[in-house]
Coordinates of C-alpha atoms in Angstrom, one line a residue:
Chain A
M1 CA 0.0 0.0 0.0
A2 CA 1.3 3.5 -0.8
E3 CA 2.5 5.4 2.2
V4 CA -0.3 7.6 3.4
N5 CA 0.8 11.0 4.8
F6 CA -1.3 11.2 7.9
G7 CA -1.5 14.5 9.7
L8 CA -0.8 14.5 13.4
Q9 CA -4.5 14.4 14.3
E10 CA -5.1 11.4 12.0
E11 CA -2.1 9.6 13.2
A12 CA -3.4 9.7 16.8
H13 CA -6.5 8.0 15.5
D14 CA -4.9 5.5 13.1
K15 CA -6.5 2.3 14.1
R16 CA -3.7 0.3 12.7
R17 CA -1.4 1.4 15.6
T18 CA -0.2 -1.5 17.8
L19 CA -1.1 -1.6 21.4
M20 CA 2.5 -0.6 22.1
A21 CA 2.1 2.5 20.1
R22 CA -1.1 3.4 22.0
S23 CA 0.6 3.0 25.4
K24 CA 0.6 6.0 27.8
P25 CA 2.3 5.8 31.2
G26 CA -0.1 5.2 34.0
R27 CA -3.1 4.2 31.9
T28 CA -4.8 1.0 33.0
G29 CA -7.7 -1.2 32.0
V30 CA -8.8 -2.0 35.5
A31 CA -8.6 -0.5 39.0
L32 CA -7.2 -3.1 41.4
S33 CA -8.1 -3.0 45.0
A34 CA -5.4 -2.8 47.7
S35 CA -3.6 -6.1 48.0
D36 CA -4.1 -8.1 51.1
V37 CA -1.4 -10.6 50.2
P38 CA 1.9 -10.1 51.9
P39 CA 4.7 -9.0 49.5
Q40 CA 6.9 -11.9 48.4
T41 CA 10.6 -11.8 47.9
M42 CA 11.4 -11.6 44.2
P43 CA 14.0 -13.8 42.6
P44 CA 17.3 -11.9 41.9
S45 CA 17.1 -9.5 39.1
S46 CA 19.6 -11.5 37.1
M47 CA 16.9 -14.1 36.7
L48 CA 14.3 -11.6 35.5
R49 CA 13.9 -10.2 32.1
D50 CA 13.7 -6.5 31.8
D51 CA 12.8 -6.2 28.1
L52 CA 9.1 -6.9 28.6
E53 CA 7.5 -3.5 28.0
L54 CA 3.8 -4.2 28.5
P55 CA 1.6 -1.5 27.0
E56 CA -0.4 0.7 29.3
V57 CA -3.9 1.1 27.7
T58 CA -7.5 1.3 28.6
E59 CA -9.9 -1.6 28.2
G60 CA -11.8 0.2 25.4
E61 CA -8.6 0.6 23.4
V62 CA -7.8 -3.1 23.8
V63 CA -11.3 -4.1 22.6
R64 CA -11.2 -1.7 19.6
Y65 CA -7.7 -2.9 18.6
F66 CA -8.5 -6.6 18.7
T67 CA -11.9 -6.0 17.1
Y68 CA -10.1 -4.1 14.3
L69 CA -7.7 -7.0 13.9
S70 CA -10.6 -9.5 13.8
Q71 CA -12.1 -7.5 11.0
L72 CA -9.0 -8.0 8.9
N73 CA -9.3 -11.7 9.3
F74 CA -10.3 -13.7 6.2
S75 CA -12.3 -16.7 7.2
V76 CA -14.8 -19.3 5.9
D77 CA -17.4 -17.3 7.8
T78 CA -16.8 -14.3 5.6
N79 CA -15.7 -15.5 2.2
F80 CA -15.2 -18.4 -0.1
Y81 CA -12.1 -20.3 0.8
P82 CA -11.2 -22.8 -1.9
L83 CA -7.8 -23.9 -0.4
G84 CA -7.0 -27.2 -2.0
S85 CA -6.2 -30.2 0.2
C86 CA -7.4 -28.3 3.3
T87 CA -11.1 -28.6 3.0
M88 CA -12.1 -25.2 4.4
K89 CA -15.8 -26.1 4.7
Y90 CA -18.5 -24.3 6.7
N91 CA -18.5 -25.0 10.5
P92 CA -22.1 -25.5 11.5
R93 CA -23.1 -23.4 14.6
I94 CA -25.0 -26.3 16.1
N95 CA -21.6 -28.0 16.6
E96 CA -20.7 -25.1 18.9
A97 CA -24.0 -25.3 20.7
V98 CA -23.6 -29.0 21.5
A99 CA -20.0 -28.7 22.5
A100 CA -21.0 -25.9 24.9
L101 CA -23.6 -28.0 26.7
P102 CA -22.6 -27.9 30.4
G103 CA -22.4 -31.7 30.6
F104 CA -19.6 -31.6 27.9
A105 CA -18.0 -28.2 28.5
M106 CA -17.8 -28.5 32.3
A107 CA -16.7 -32.2 32.4
H108 CA -13.3 -32.8 34.0
P109 CA -11.1 -35.7 32.8
L110 CA -10.2 -36.7 36.3
Q111 CA -13.8 -37.2 37.4
S112 CA -14.7 -40.8 38.2
E113 CA -15.9 -43.0 35.4
G114 CA -19.2 -43.4 37.2
Q115 CA -19.8 -39.6 36.8
M116 CA -18.6 -39.6 33.2
Q117 CA -20.8 -42.3 31.5
G118 CA -22.4 -39.7 29.2
T119 CA -19.2 -38.3 27.9
L120 CA -17.6 -41.7 27.6
E121 CA -20.6 -42.9 25.6
A122 CA -20.3 -39.9 23.3
L123 CA -16.6 -40.8 22.7
F124 CA -17.5 -44.5 22.2
T125 CA -20.2 -43.6 19.7
L126 CA -17.7 -41.5 17.7
Q127 CA -15.1 -44.3 17.7
E128 CA -17.8 -46.6 16.3
R129 CA -19.0 -44.1 13.6
L130 CA -15.4 -43.6 12.4
R131 CA -14.8 -47.3 12.4
E132 CA -17.9 -47.9 10.3
I133 CA -17.0 -45.0 7.9
T134 CA -13.5 -46.4 7.3
G135 CA -14.4 -50.1 7.4
M136 CA -11.9 -50.8 10.2
A137 CA -11.8 -52.8 13.4
A138 CA -10.9 -50.2 16.0
T139 CA -10.4 -46.4 16.6
S140 CA -8.2 -44.2 18.7
L141 CA -9.5 -40.6 19.1
T142 CA -6.5 -39.3 20.9
P143 CA -4.1 -37.8 18.2
L144 CA -4.5 -34.1 18.4
A145 CA -4.1 -33.1 14.7
G146 CA -3.8 -34.6 11.2
A147 CA 0.0 -35.0 11.2
H148 CA -0.2 -36.2 14.8
G149 CA -2.5 -38.9 13.5
E150 CA 0.0 -39.8 10.8
L151 CA 2.7 -40.2 13.4
A152 CA 0.4 -42.3 15.6
G153 CA -0.4 -44.4 12.6
V154 CA 3.1 -45.1 11.5
L155 CA 4.2 -45.8 15.1
T156 CA 1.4 -48.3 15.3
I157 CA 2.7 -49.9 12.1
R158 CA 6.2 -50.0 13.7
A159 CA 4.8 -51.7 16.8
A160 CA 3.0 -54.3 14.7
L161 CA 6.0 -55.1 12.6
D162 CA 8.2 -55.4 15.7
A163 CA 5.6 -57.8 17.2
R164 CA 5.8 -59.9 14.0
G165 CA 9.6 -60.1 14.7
Q166 CA 10.4 -57.9 11.7
S167 CA 12.3 -55.0 13.1
Q168 CA 14.4 -55.0 9.9
R169 CA 11.5 -53.5 8.0
M170 CA 12.6 -49.9 7.8
K171 CA 11.6 -48.7 4.4
M172 CA 8.5 -46.5 4.1
L173 CA 7.3 -45.7 0.5
I174 CA 5.7 -42.4 -0.1
P175 CA 4.3 -41.2 -3.5
D176 CA 5.7 -38.0 -4.9
T177 CA 2.2 -36.4 -4.7
A178 CA 2.0 -36.9 -0.9
H179 CA 1.5 -34.2 1.7
G180 CA 4.9 -33.1 3.0
T181 CA 3.8 -34.2 6.5
N182 CA 3.9 -37.9 5.4
P183 CA 7.7 -38.2 4.9
A184 CA 8.1 -36.1 8.1
S185 CA 5.9 -38.4 10.1
A186 CA 7.6 -41.5 8.8
A187 CA 11.1 -40.1 9.5
M188 CA 10.0 -39.1 13.0
A189 CA 8.9 -42.7 13.6
G190 CA 12.4 -43.9 12.5
F191 CA 11.6 -45.1 9.0
N192 CA 13.7 -44.6 6.0
V193 CA 11.6 -42.7 3.4
V194 CA 11.7 -43.7 -0.2
S195 CA 9.8 -41.6 -2.8
V196 CA 7.7 -43.4 -5.4
P197 CA 6.9 -41.5 -8.7
S198 CA 3.5 -41.1 -10.3
D199 CA 2.6 -42.6 -13.6
P200 CA 1.4 -40.3 -16.5
N201 CA -2.2 -40.7 -15.4
G202 CA -1.4 -39.4 -11.9
N203 CA -1.7 -42.9 -10.3
I204 CA 1.2 -44.4 -8.3
D205 CA 3.7 -45.9 -10.7
M206 CA 3.3 -49.7 -10.2
E207 CA 6.6 -50.7 -11.7
A208 CA 8.4 -48.4 -9.3
L209 CA 6.3 -49.8 -6.5
R210 CA 7.1 -53.4 -7.4
A211 CA 10.8 -52.6 -7.5
E212 CA 10.7 -51.4 -3.9
A213 CA 8.7 -54.5 -2.6
T214 CA 11.6 -56.0 -0.8
D215 CA 12.1 -57.7 2.6
D216 CA 13.0 -54.5 4.2
L217 CA 9.6 -52.9 3.2
A218 CA 7.7 -51.6 6.2
G219 CA 4.8 -50.1 4.2
V220 CA 3.5 -47.3 2.1
M221 CA 1.8 -44.0 3.2
F222 CA -0.9 -43.4 0.6
T223 CA -3.4 -40.6 0.2
Q224 CA -6.7 -41.6 -1.4
P225 CA -7.9 -39.7 -3.3
T226 CA -4.5 -38.3 -4.0
T227 CA -3.5 -34.6 -3.7
L228 CA -4.1 -34.4 -7.4
G229 CA -7.8 -34.9 -6.6
L230 CA -7.7 -38.2 -8.4
F231 CA -9.0 -41.6 -7.2
D232 CA -5.9 -43.7 -7.6
R233 CA -7.1 -46.7 -9.6
N234 CA -4.1 -48.8 -8.6
A235 CA -4.9 -48.6 -4.9
I236 CA -6.3 -52.2 -4.6
E237 CA -3.3 -53.7 -6.5
M238 CA -0.9 -51.5 -4.5
C239 CA -2.3 -52.8 -1.2
K240 CA -1.9 -56.4 -2.5
I241 CA 1.8 -55.8 -3.6
V242 CA 2.7 -54.2 -0.3
H243 CA 0.9 -57.0 1.8
D244 CA 2.5 -59.7 -0.3
A245 CA 5.9 -58.2 0.4
G246 CA 5.1 -58.2 4.1
G247 CA 4.4 -54.5 4.5
L248 CA 1.4 -52.5 5.9
V249 CA -0.6 -49.8 4.2
Y250 CA -1.2 -46.4 5.8
G251 CA -4.0 -44.3 4.4
D252 CA -3.8 -40.6 4.7
G253 CA -7.5 -39.6 5.2
A254 CA -7.0 -35.9 4.5
N255 CA -9.2 -36.1 1.5
M256 CA -11.9 -38.4 3.0
N257 CA -14.8 -36.1 2.3
A258 CA -14.7 -37.4 -1.3
L259 CA -15.2 -41.0 -0.1
L260 CA -17.8 -40.7 2.6
G261 CA -20.4 -43.4 2.4
R262 CA -18.9 -44.6 -0.9
V263 CA -15.6 -46.3 -0.3
K264 CA -14.3 -47.9 2.9
L265 CA -10.5 -47.9 2.9
G266 CA -10.4 -50.8 5.3
E267 CA -12.3 -52.9 2.7
I268 CA -9.9 -52.2 -0.1
G269 CA -6.8 -53.2 1.8
F270 CA -5.7 -50.3 4.0
D271 CA -4.4 -51.2 7.5
V272 CA -4.4 -47.8 9.2
V273 CA -6.2 -44.6 8.2
H274 CA -6.2 -41.2 9.9
M275 CA -9.0 -38.6 9.5
N276 CA -8.8 -34.9 10.0
L277 CA -11.9 -34.0 11.8
H278 CA -11.4 -30.4 10.9
K279 CA -11.5 -31.3 7.2
T280 CA -13.9 -34.1 6.9
F281 CA -16.2 -33.5 9.8
S282 CA -16.5 -29.7 9.9
T283 CA -14.7 -28.8 13.1
P284 CA -13.0 -25.4 13.1
H285 CA -9.8 -25.3 11.1
G286 CA -6.5 -23.5 11.0
G287 CA -4.9 -20.9 13.1
G288 CA -3.1 -23.5 15.2
G289 CA -6.2 -24.1 17.3
P290 CA -7.2 -27.5 18.7
G291 CA -7.6 -30.2 16.0
A292 CA -8.1 -33.9 16.1
G293 CA -6.6 -36.7 13.9
P294 CA -8.2 -40.0 15.0
I295 CA -6.9 -43.2 13.5
C296 CA -8.7 -46.4 12.7
V297 CA -6.9 -49.7 12.3
V298 CA -7.5 -53.3 11.2
E299 CA -7.8 -56.1 13.9
E300 CA -4.1 -57.0 14.0
L301 CA -3.1 -53.4 14.9
A302 CA -5.9 -52.7 17.4
E303 CA -3.9 -53.7 20.5
F304 CA -1.1 -51.2 19.6
L305 CA -3.4 -48.2 19.3
P306 CA -2.5 -45.1 21.3
G307 CA -4.8 -44.7 24.3
P308 CA -6.9 -44.3 26.1
V309 CA -9.8 -45.8 24.1
V310 CA -13.3 -46.3 25.3
K311 CA -14.7 -49.8 25.7
V312 CA -18.3 -50.8 26.6
H313 CA -18.9 -53.7 29.1
E314 CA -21.7 -56.2 29.0
D315 CA -23.6 -54.2 31.7
A316 CA -23.6 -51.2 29.2
T317 CA -21.1 -49.2 31.2
Y318 CA -18.3 -47.3 29.5
H319 CA -14.7 -47.5 30.5
S320 CA -11.5 -45.7 29.5
V321 CA -8.7 -48.2 28.9
M322 CA -5.2 -48.5 27.4
P323 CA -5.0 -51.1 24.6
A324 CA -3.0 -54.2 25.6
R325 CA 0.3 -53.3 23.8
S326 CA -0.4 -49.6 23.2
I327 CA 2.3 -47.4 21.7
G328 CA 1.3 -45.0 24.6
R329 CA -0.4 -41.7 24.8
M330 CA -0.3 -39.1 22.1
G331 CA -1.5 -36.3 24.5
G332 CA -3.3 -35.7 27.7
Y333 CA -6.4 -37.6 28.7
Q334 CA -9.0 -38.3 25.9
G335 CA -7.6 -35.9 23.2
N336 CA -9.3 -32.6 22.2
F337 CA -12.6 -33.6 23.6
G338 CA -14.6 -30.5 22.5
V339 CA -13.4 -31.0 18.9
L340 CA -14.5 -34.7 19.1
I341 CA -18.0 -33.6 20.2
R342 CA -18.3 -31.2 17.3
A343 CA -17.5 -34.0 14.8
L344 CA -19.9 -36.4 16.5
T345 CA -22.6 -33.8 16.2
Y346 CA -22.0 -33.3 12.5
I347 CA -21.9 -37.1 11.8
T348 CA -25.0 -37.7 13.9
L349 CA -27.1 -35.0 12.4
L350 CA -26.2 -35.9 8.8
G351 CA -26.7 -39.6 9.2
D352 CA -26.0 -42.2 6.5
E353 CA -27.9 -40.3 3.8
G354 CA -26.1 -37.1 4.7
M355 CA -22.7 -38.8 4.4
L356 CA -23.6 -39.8 0.9
E357 CA -24.6 -36.2 0.1
I358 CA -21.3 -34.8 1.4
S359 CA -19.2 -36.9 -1.0
A360 CA -21.7 -36.4 -3.9
N361 CA -21.6 -32.6 -3.6
A362 CA -17.9 -32.4 -2.9
V363 CA -17.2 -34.3 -6.1
L364 CA -19.9 -32.5 -8.1
N365 CA -18.6 -29.0 -7.1
A366 CA -15.0 -29.8 -8.0
N367 CA -16.0 -31.2 -11.4
Y368 CA -18.2 -28.2 -12.0
L369 CA -15.1 -26.0 -11.5
L370 CA -13.0 -28.3 -13.7
A371 CA -15.5 -28.1 -16.6
K372 CA -16.0 -24.4 -16.4
L373 CA -12.4 -23.3 -15.9
R374 CA -11.0 -25.5 -18.7
P375 CA -10.7 -22.5 -21.1
V376 CA -8.6 -20.6 -18.6
F377 CA -6.1 -23.2 -17.3
E378 CA -4.2 -26.2 -18.4
L379 CA -5.3 -29.5 -16.9
P380 CA -2.2 -31.7 -16.5
Y381 CA -4.2 -34.8 -15.6
D382 CA -7.4 -34.6 -17.6
R383 CA -9.6 -37.0 -15.7
T384 CA -12.8 -36.8 -13.7
V385 CA -11.7 -35.6 -10.3
M386 CA -12.9 -36.2 -6.8
H387 CA -13.1 -33.4 -4.2
E388 CA -10.5 -31.1 -5.7
V389 CA -9.0 -30.1 -9.1
V390 CA -5.3 -29.2 -9.8
F391 CA -4.8 -26.8 -12.7
S392 CA -1.6 -25.5 -14.1
A393 CA -1.3 -21.7 -14.7
K394 CA 1.5 -22.0 -17.2
R395 CA -0.7 -21.4 -20.3
R396 CA -0.3 -17.6 -20.0
K397 CA 3.4 -17.0 -19.3
G398 CA 2.9 -13.5 -17.9
A399 CA 0.6 -14.5 -15.1
S400 CA 2.0 -17.0 -12.6
A401 CA -0.1 -19.1 -10.1
L402 CA 1.2 -16.6 -7.5
D403 CA -0.1 -13.6 -9.5
I404 CA -3.5 -15.1 -10.1
S405 CA -3.8 -16.1 -6.4
K406 CA -2.9 -12.6 -5.3
R407 CA -5.4 -11.0 -7.6
L408 CA -8.2 -13.3 -6.3
L409 CA -7.7 -11.6 -2.9
D410 CA -8.7 -8.3 -4.5
H411 CA -12.0 -9.9 -5.5
G412 CA -12.8 -11.2 -2.0
F413 CA -11.8 -14.8 -2.6
H414 CA -9.1 -16.7 -0.6
A415 CA -6.4 -18.0 -2.9
P416 CA -6.3 -21.6 -3.8
T417 CA -3.4 -23.8 -2.7
M418 CA -0.5 -23.0 -5.1
Y419 CA 2.7 -24.7 -6.1
F420 CA 1.5 -28.0 -4.7
P421 CA 1.5 -30.8 -5.5
L422 CA 5.1 -30.4 -6.6
V423 CA 4.6 -32.6 -9.7
V424 CA 2.5 -29.9 -11.4
A425 CA 4.2 -26.8 -12.7
E426 CA 2.5 -23.5 -11.6
A427 CA -0.1 -25.6 -9.7
L428 CA -3.3 -24.1 -8.6
M429 CA -5.1 -26.6 -6.4
I430 CA -8.8 -25.7 -5.9
E431 CA -11.1 -27.4 -3.4
P432 CA -14.6 -25.9 -3.3
T433 CA -16.0 -28.3 -0.7
E434 CA -19.5 -29.6 -0.6
T435 CA -20.9 -26.6 1.4
E436 CA -20.7 -24.0 -1.4
S437 CA -23.6 -23.0 -3.6
K438 CA -23.6 -22.9 -7.4
E439 CA -23.9 -19.1 -7.2
T440 CA -20.6 -18.8 -5.2
L441 CA -18.9 -21.1 -7.6
D442 CA -20.1 -19.1 -10.6
A443 CA -18.9 -15.9 -9.0
F444 CA -15.5 -17.5 -8.5
I445 CA -15.4 -18.8 -12.1
E446 CA -16.4 -15.4 -13.5
T447 CA -13.6 -13.8 -11.5
L448 CA -11.0 -16.1 -12.8
F449 CA -12.1 -15.3 -16.4
K450 CA -11.8 -11.6 -15.5
I451 CA -8.3 -12.1 -14.1
D452 CA -7.3 -14.0 -17.2
A453 CA -8.6 -11.1 -19.4
E454 CA -6.6 -8.7 -17.3
A455 CA -3.5 -10.8 -17.8
A456 CA -4.0 -10.9 -21.5
E457 CA -4.3 -7.1 -21.6
D458 CA -1.4 -6.2 -19.4
E459 CA 0.6 -8.9 -17.7
N460 CA 2.4 -6.4 -15.4
F461 CA -0.8 -5.4 -13.8
L462 CA -1.1 -8.8 -12.1
H463 CA 2.5 -8.7 -10.8
G464 CA 1.4 -5.8 -8.5
A465 CA -1.7 -7.5 -7.0
P466 CA -3.3 -7.4 -4.6
Y467 CA -4.4 -3.7 -4.7
N468 CA -7.5 -3.6 -2.4
T469 CA -6.3 -5.6 0.6
P470 CA -5.1 -4.0 3.9
A471 CA -1.5 -5.0 3.0
S472 CA -0.2 -5.3 -0.6
R473 CA 2.2 -7.9 -2.1
M474 CA 4.4 -9.1 0.7
D475 CA 8.1 -9.6 0.2
E476 CA 8.1 -13.2 1.2
A477 CA 11.7 -13.8 0.4
R478 CA 12.8 -11.0 2.8
A479 CA 10.3 -12.2 5.4
A480 CA 12.0 -15.6 5.3
R481 CA 15.5 -14.4 5.1
Q482 CA 15.3 -11.6 7.7
P483 CA 12.4 -12.5 9.9
H484 CA 11.3 -10.1 12.6
L485 CA 9.8 -12.4 15.1
R486 CA 8.9 -10.0 17.9
W487 CA 8.0 -6.4 18.4
E488 CA 10.8 -4.1 19.4
P489 CA 10.6 -0.5 20.4
S490 CA 11.3 1.8 17.5
G491 CA 13.2 4.4 19.6
Chain B
M1 CA 17.2 -19.2 -20.7
E2 CA 21.0 -19.1 -20.4
I3 CA 22.9 -22.4 -20.6
P4 CA 26.7 -21.9 -20.5
V5 CA 28.5 -24.3 -22.9
D6 CA 31.6 -24.8 -20.6
R7 CA 29.8 -27.3 -18.3
R8 CA 27.6 -30.3 -18.0
Y9 CA 24.1 -30.7 -16.5
S10 CA 22.0 -33.3 -14.7
N11 CA 18.4 -34.2 -15.2
E12 CA 17.8 -32.6 -11.8
H13 CA 19.0 -29.2 -13.1
E14 CA 22.4 -29.1 -11.4
W15 CA 25.4 -28.0 -13.4
A16 CA 28.9 -29.4 -13.0
L17 CA 32.0 -27.5 -14.2
L18 CA 35.4 -29.1 -14.3
E19 CA 38.0 -26.7 -12.9
D20 CA 41.7 -26.5 -13.9
D21 CA 42.7 -28.1 -10.6
G22 CA 40.6 -31.2 -11.3
T23 CA 37.8 -30.3 -8.9
V24 CA 34.2 -30.0 -10.0
R25 CA 32.2 -26.9 -9.1
I26 CA 28.5 -27.5 -8.7
G27 CA 25.4 -25.2 -8.8
I28 CA 21.9 -25.1 -10.1
S29 CA 20.8 -23.9 -13.5
E30 CA 19.2 -20.7 -14.5
F31 CA 16.1 -22.7 -15.3
A32 CA 16.1 -24.3 -11.8
Q33 CA 16.4 -21.0 -10.0
H34 CA 13.6 -19.5 -12.1
E35 CA 11.3 -22.5 -11.3
L36 CA 12.1 -22.4 -7.6
G37 CA 11.6 -18.6 -7.2
D38 CA 13.3 -16.6 -4.5
V39 CA 15.8 -18.9 -2.6
I40 CA 15.8 -18.4 1.1
F41 CA 18.0 -21.2 2.4
V42 CA 20.5 -23.6 1.1
E43 CA 21.7 -26.7 3.1
T44 CA 24.9 -28.0 1.6
P45 CA 27.0 -31.0 2.7
A46 CA 30.0 -30.2 5.0
V47 CA 33.5 -30.0 3.8
A48 CA 35.1 -33.5 3.6
A49 CA 31.6 -35.2 3.3
R50 CA 31.2 -37.9 0.6
V51 CA 28.7 -37.3 -2.1
T52 CA 27.4 -39.8 -4.6
K53 CA 26.2 -39.1 -8.2
G54 CA 22.4 -39.0 -8.4
E55 CA 22.0 -39.0 -4.6
N56 CA 20.8 -36.4 -2.2
M57 CA 23.5 -34.0 -1.0
G58 CA 21.3 -31.2 0.5
E59 CA 18.3 -29.1 0.2
I60 CA 17.3 -25.8 -1.3
E61 CA 14.4 -23.9 0.1
S62 CA 12.5 -21.2 -1.8
V63 CA 9.4 -19.3 -1.1
K64 CA 7.6 -22.0 -3.1
A65 CA 9.0 -25.2 -1.8
V66 CA 11.8 -27.2 -0.3
S67 CA 13.7 -29.3 -3.0
D68 CA 16.4 -31.9 -2.7
L69 CA 19.8 -31.2 -4.2
F70 CA 21.4 -34.1 -6.0
S71 CA 25.1 -34.5 -6.6
P72 CA 26.0 -34.7 -10.3
V73 CA 29.3 -36.5 -9.4
T74 CA 30.7 -38.9 -6.9
G75 CA 33.5 -37.6 -4.7
E76 CA 34.6 -35.6 -1.7
V77 CA 33.4 -32.1 -0.9
V78 CA 36.4 -29.7 -0.7
E79 CA 34.7 -26.4 -0.4
I80 CA 31.3 -24.9 0.1
N81 CA 30.2 -21.4 -1.0
A82 CA 30.2 -19.6 2.3
D83 CA 28.5 -16.5 0.7
I84 CA 25.2 -18.3 0.1
K85 CA 24.7 -18.9 3.8
S86 CA 24.2 -15.1 4.4
R87 CA 23.1 -14.3 0.8
P88 CA 21.0 -17.1 -0.6
E89 CA 19.7 -14.7 -3.2
L90 CA 23.0 -15.2 -5.1
V91 CA 21.6 -18.5 -6.3
N92 CA 18.8 -16.5 -8.1
E93 CA 20.9 -13.6 -9.2
D94 CA 24.0 -15.3 -10.4
P95 CA 23.4 -19.1 -10.6
Y96 CA 26.3 -19.9 -12.9
A97 CA 29.1 -18.0 -11.0
G98 CA 28.6 -16.3 -7.6
G99 CA 25.7 -18.6 -6.7
W100 CA 27.7 -21.8 -7.0
L101 CA 27.0 -24.3 -4.1
V102 CA 29.9 -26.8 -3.5
R103 CA 33.2 -27.8 -5.0
V104 CA 33.9 -31.6 -5.1
K105 CA 37.0 -33.6 -5.8
P106 CA 35.6 -36.3 -8.0
D107 CA 36.7 -39.9 -7.7
D108 CA 36.6 -40.1 -11.5
A109 CA 36.4 -36.9 -13.5
G110 CA 35.4 -39.0 -16.5
E111 CA 32.0 -39.3 -14.8
L112 CA 31.1 -35.8 -16.1
D113 CA 30.9 -37.3 -19.6
S114 CA 27.8 -39.2 -18.5
L115 CA 26.0 -36.0 -17.7
L116 CA 23.9 -34.0 -20.2
D117 CA 25.7 -31.7 -22.6
P118 CA 24.3 -28.1 -23.0
A119 CA 22.2 -29.0 -26.0
A120 CA 20.7 -32.0 -24.4
Y121 CA 20.0 -30.1 -21.2
K122 CA 18.3 -27.3 -23.2
S123 CA 15.9 -29.8 -24.7
I124 CA 14.7 -30.9 -21.2
T125 CA 14.0 -27.4 -20.2
E126 CA 11.7 -26.7 -23.1

């Protein structure tokens, strides 16, 4: 944004000023009563930091400042958010209402099981629903995020292989289209990561897979549908090859909303699958807030699941237990309980019919965008897609995927995921989700045609976008090379 | 896109230049730096480390992605470009000279003949 020359008066009212800049000595938000606690001896000053200049401001200023910041926020509550491979779908408000019920919100994890039967039953019900949805034998709800679920899944595979007496199996195969968290999770669990290429149709390359099917094979981490938005038609054969070689198949369930009610990964040969409740089951997403990445496993792996898990006894009482040979805990207590309740609400309200509608609409919306945007972009893998579509922006040389994404911000749309997956040059990865209307999709399509026309007319114009946002094009390279990670006084 | 004719290239877009002292200077091509975008960090092998032709020898991080670096020759690292630690943008600004990455003493300098010549490399960047 061009530097605006504020006068003194305006500067005092510039609402962009940080709380630090608003600080005036002696101002407070609250008047504290006289302390009736005896003064304590402070630790020596050498142990205390002296660079913590807390701002002195009134409560009203604090409220206005944070309200202003919240208005700058771009969210799924304000605009269309077609971020590929992230499933930024609407978060139904009833999820919040149910999670806020006092019986859930006020429960304490250290209460006795006798007092907790209702919450334990809710957790048990969610375990069962996820187990049914994935076609698996058992569920652990405790992993706290998607990648945390990946780690729990591969640690479970490690434990199962060790129990088979096959600790030499160290090689984990990962397709080149995988989310970057897959190799990170495998490496963290101690596996050696080997990348497997895709074939020209975007499926896993079966020749390359066969060549790696050796006696040190631990397994494969496989995303179905893939990050190209494609249903990998080699999946069943892939599972067979890996199993025949003595390995196990991990399913990354990040793209599960395309499969709900249609395909059970457990039935086509997967041994472990994680789900991102914040993607598939509409819990709030992003911002580093609480997530949940439950995993479901086949019978052989059930005893190694992270715990605790909830079991029901014959007298219909519910109990929190650690599986017999559990890999341990992935976090405190039962995981992010409030998030689990939100997902259970969504699943319960939609029911079996609703699950089918999620996948139908997710796939329909993505294919609608594919069909309509074909004139604007190249389509590197020209197939019917699942929940998302990956275009290449290289047709028009002057307008990169970055330029187009930045220009979309000017029109009130969040940018799609760009430059991922890595196998597509100038990738724009668009996931509309099932919750968007045709009108929203049409407005998005129309905008991309408009941006394409702008690029045809003057390609330099797009290089300067965005023009209408609170901050203009960021210098991402400088931000990464010379990051300013904390506020410092200017004088 | 500039492709100097004094050196050889790998399919992974590294260049390898045989120096007078028998060592091989290694960097990434103009095409590669353009595709990566602004480079923000380069992780090179340490001096005296062994590198193997076609195998991972480090990483290059740009605003777009983190990519593996592959060694175009087999040998021992004798020098790394200290400048790119503080100024990774050299890889973008001057990929064929100031933005070089490592210098390797090859086990067999003849290995360079198995790399792509400039014409062959040009064809894979089109």
